[in-house]
PDB file of C-alpha atoms in Angstrom:
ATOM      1  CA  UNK A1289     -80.986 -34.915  -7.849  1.00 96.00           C
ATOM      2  CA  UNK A1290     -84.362 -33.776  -8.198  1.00 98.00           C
ATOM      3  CA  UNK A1291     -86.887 -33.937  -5.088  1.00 98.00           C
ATOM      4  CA  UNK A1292     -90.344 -32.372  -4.877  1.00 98.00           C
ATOM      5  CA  UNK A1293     -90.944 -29.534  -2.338  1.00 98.00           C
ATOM      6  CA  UNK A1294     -91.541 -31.567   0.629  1.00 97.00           C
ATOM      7  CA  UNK A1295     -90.011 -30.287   3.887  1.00 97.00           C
ATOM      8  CA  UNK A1296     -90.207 -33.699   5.130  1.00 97.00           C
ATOM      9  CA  UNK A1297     -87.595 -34.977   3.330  1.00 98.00           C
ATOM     10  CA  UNK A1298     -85.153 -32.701   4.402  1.00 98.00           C
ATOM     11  CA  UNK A1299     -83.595 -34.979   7.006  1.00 98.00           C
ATOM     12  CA  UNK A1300     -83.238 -37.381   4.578  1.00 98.00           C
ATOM     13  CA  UNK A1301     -81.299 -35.369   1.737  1.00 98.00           C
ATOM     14  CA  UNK A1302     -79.412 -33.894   4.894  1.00 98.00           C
ATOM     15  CA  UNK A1303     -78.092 -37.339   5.385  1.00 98.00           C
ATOM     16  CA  UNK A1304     -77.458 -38.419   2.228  1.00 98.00           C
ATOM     17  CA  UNK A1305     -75.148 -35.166   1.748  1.00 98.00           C
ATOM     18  CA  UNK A1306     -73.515 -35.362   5.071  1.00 98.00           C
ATOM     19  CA  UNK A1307     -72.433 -39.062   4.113  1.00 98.00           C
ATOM     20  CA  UNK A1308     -70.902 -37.780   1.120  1.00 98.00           C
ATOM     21  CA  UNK A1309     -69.093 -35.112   2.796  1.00 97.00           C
ATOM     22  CA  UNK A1310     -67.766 -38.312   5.039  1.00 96.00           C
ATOM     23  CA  UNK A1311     -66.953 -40.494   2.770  1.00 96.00           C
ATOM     24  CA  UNK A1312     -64.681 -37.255   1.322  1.00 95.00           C
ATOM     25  CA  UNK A1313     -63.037 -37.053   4.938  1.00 93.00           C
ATOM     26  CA  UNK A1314     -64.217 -32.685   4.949  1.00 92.00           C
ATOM     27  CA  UNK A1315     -63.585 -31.967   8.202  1.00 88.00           C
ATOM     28  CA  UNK A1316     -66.562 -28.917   8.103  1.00 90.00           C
ATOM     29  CA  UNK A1317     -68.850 -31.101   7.188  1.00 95.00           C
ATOM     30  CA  UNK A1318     -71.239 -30.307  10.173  1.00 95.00           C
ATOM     31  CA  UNK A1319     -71.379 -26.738   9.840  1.00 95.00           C
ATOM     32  CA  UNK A1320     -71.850 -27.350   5.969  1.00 97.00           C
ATOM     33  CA  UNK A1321     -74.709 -29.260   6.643  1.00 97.00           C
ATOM     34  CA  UNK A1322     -75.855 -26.275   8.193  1.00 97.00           C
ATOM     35  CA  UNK A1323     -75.656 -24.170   5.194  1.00 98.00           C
ATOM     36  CA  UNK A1324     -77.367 -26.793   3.173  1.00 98.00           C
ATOM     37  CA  UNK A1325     -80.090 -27.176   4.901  1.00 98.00           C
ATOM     38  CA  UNK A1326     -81.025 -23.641   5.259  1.00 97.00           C
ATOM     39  CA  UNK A1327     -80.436 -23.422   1.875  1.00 98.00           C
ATOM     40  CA  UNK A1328     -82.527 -26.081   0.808  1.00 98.00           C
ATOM     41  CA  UNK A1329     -85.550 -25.137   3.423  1.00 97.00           C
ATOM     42  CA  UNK A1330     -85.132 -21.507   2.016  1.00 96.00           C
ATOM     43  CA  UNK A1331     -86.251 -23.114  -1.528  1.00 97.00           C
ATOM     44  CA  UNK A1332     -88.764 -25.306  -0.325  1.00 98.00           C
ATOM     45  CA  UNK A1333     -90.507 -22.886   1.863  1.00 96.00           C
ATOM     46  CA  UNK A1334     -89.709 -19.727  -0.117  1.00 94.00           C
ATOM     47  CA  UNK A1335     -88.794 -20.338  -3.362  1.00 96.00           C
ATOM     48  CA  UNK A1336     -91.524 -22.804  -3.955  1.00 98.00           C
ATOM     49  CA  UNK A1337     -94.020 -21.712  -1.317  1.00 97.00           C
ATOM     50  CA  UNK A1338     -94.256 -25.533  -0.183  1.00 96.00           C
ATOM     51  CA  UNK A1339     -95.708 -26.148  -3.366  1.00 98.00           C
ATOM     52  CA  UNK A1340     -95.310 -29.877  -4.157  1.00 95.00           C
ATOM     53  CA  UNK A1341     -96.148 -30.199  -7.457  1.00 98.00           C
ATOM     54  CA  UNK A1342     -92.839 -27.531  -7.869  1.00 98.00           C
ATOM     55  CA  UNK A1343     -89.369 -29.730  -7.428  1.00 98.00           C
ATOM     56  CA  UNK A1344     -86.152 -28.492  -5.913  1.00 99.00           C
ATOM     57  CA  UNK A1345     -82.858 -29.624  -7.944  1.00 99.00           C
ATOM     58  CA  UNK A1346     -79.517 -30.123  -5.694  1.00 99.00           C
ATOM     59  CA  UNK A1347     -76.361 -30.867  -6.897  1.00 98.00           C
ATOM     60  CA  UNK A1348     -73.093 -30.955  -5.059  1.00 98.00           C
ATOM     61  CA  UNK A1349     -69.009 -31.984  -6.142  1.00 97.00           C
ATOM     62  CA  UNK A1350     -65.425 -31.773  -5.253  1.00 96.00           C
ATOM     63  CA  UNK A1351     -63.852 -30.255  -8.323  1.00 93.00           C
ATOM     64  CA  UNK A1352     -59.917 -28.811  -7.138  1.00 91.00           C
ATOM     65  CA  UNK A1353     -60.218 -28.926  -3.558  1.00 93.00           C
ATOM     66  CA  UNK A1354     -63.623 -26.923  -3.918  1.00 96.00           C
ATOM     67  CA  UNK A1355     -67.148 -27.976  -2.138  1.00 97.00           C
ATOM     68  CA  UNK A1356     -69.699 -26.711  -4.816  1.00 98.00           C
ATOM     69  CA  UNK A1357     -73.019 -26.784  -3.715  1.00 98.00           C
ATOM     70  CA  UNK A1358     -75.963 -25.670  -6.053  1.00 99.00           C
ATOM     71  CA  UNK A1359     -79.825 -25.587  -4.705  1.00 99.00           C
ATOM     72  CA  UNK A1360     -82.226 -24.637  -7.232  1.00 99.00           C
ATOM     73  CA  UNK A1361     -86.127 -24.080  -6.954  1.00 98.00           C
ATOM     74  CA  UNK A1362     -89.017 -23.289  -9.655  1.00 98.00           C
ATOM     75  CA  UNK A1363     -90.331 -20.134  -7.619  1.00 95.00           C
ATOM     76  CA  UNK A1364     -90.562 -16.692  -9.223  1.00 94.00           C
ATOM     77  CA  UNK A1365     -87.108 -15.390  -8.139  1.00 89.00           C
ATOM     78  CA  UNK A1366     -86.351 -12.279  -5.253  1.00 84.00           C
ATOM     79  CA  UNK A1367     -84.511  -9.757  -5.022  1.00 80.00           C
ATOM     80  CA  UNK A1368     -81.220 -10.962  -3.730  1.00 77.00           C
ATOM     81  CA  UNK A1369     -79.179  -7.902  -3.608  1.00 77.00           C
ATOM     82  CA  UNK A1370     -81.500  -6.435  -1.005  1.00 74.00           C
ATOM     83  CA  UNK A1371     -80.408  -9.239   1.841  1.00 70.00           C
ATOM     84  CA  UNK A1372     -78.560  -8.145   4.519  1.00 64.00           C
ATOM     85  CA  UNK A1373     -77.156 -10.353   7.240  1.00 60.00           C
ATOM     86  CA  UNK A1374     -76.600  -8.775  10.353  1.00 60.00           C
ATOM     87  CA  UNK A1375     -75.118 -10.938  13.221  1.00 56.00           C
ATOM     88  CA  UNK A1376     -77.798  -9.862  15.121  1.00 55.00           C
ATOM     89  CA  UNK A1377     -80.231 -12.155  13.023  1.00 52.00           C
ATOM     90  CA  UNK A1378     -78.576 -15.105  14.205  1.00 51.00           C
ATOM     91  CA  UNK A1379     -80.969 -15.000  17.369  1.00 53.00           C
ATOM     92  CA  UNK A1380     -84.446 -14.963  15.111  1.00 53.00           C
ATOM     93  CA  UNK A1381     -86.645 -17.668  14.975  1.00 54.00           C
ATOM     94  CA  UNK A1382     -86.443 -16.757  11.331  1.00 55.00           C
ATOM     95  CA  UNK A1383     -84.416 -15.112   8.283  1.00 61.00           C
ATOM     96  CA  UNK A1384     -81.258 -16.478   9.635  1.00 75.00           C
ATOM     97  CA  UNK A1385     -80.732 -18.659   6.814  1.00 85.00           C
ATOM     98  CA  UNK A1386     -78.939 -16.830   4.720  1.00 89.00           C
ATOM     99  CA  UNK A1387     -76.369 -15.477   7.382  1.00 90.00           C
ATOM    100  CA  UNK A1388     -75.849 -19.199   8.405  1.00 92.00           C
ATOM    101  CA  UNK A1389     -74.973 -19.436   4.807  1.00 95.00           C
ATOM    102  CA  UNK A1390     -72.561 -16.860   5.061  1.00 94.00           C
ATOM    103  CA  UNK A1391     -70.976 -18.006   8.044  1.00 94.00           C
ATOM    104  CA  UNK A1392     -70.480 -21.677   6.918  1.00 96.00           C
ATOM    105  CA  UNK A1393     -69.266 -21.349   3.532  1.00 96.00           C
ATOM    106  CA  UNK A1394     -66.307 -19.365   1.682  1.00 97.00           C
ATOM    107  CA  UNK A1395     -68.737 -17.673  -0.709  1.00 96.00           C
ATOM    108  CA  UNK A1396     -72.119 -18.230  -2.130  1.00 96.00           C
ATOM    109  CA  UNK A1397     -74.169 -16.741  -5.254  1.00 96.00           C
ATOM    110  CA  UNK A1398     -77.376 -16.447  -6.208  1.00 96.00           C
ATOM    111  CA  UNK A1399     -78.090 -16.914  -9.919  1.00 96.00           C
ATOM    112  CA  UNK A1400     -81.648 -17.415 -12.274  1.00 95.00           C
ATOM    113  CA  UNK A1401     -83.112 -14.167 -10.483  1.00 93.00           C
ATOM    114  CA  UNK A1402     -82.350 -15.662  -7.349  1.00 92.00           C
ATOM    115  CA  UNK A1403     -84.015 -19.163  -7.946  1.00 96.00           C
ATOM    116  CA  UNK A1404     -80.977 -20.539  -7.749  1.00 98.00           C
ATOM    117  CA  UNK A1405     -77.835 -20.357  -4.914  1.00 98.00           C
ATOM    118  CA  UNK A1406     -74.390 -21.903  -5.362  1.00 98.00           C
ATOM    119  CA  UNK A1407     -72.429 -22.109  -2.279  1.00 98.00           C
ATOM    120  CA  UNK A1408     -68.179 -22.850  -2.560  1.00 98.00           C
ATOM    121  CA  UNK A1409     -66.201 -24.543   0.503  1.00 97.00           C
ATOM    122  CA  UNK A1410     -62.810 -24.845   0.198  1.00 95.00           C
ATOM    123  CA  UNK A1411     -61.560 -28.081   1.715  1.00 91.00           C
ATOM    124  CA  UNK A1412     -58.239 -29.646   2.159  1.00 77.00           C
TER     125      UNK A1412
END
């Protein structure tokens, strides 16, 4: 799905993925919520610079007992290999997004110069 850069409609892509996790019975699907939504505000606010006129392209499946989540903006890129996520960040207002992501999911991935991130779950 494709959806402008509109933090506003987070809540309701949020819901529309956390129905699908239901509807697959995944039992994490709370704290995967978690993930997605920081990863989605990260390329809304970030990626995108709230920028509407620049979309944000999410897709997510079940392939082999394998959550595969992919978030994808139209921003310039950064320089991934320079995050760090230190426990400690979990108390910041900010920057905590991508050590939620870390903590919620069995591995993520940043691809496109860092435009895009895939995130894996594996469920039972």
């Amino acid at each position: 799905m494709k959806i402008p850069s509109n933090k506003r409609l987070i809540p309701n892509i949020s819901e529309i993925f956390i129905q699908y996790l239901h509807s697959h019975n995944i039992k994490d699907a709370d704290a995967m919520q978690i993930a997605f939504e920081e990863a989605l505000t990260n390329a809304i606010v970030h990626g995108n610079n709230n920028d509407y006129n620049k979309n944000v392209n999410i897709s997510f499946s079940i392939k082999q007992n394998m959550l595969e989540i992919s978030i994808k903006d139209e921003g310039k890129g950064f320089n991934y290999k320079s995050i760090k996520t230190n426990d400690d960040d979990i108390y910041r207002k900010n920057g905590r997004g991508i050590l939620l992501i870390s903590l919620y999911t069995d591995s993520f991935h940043f691809e496109d110069y860092g435009r895009k991130i895939v995130m894996n779950k594996y469920i039972s």
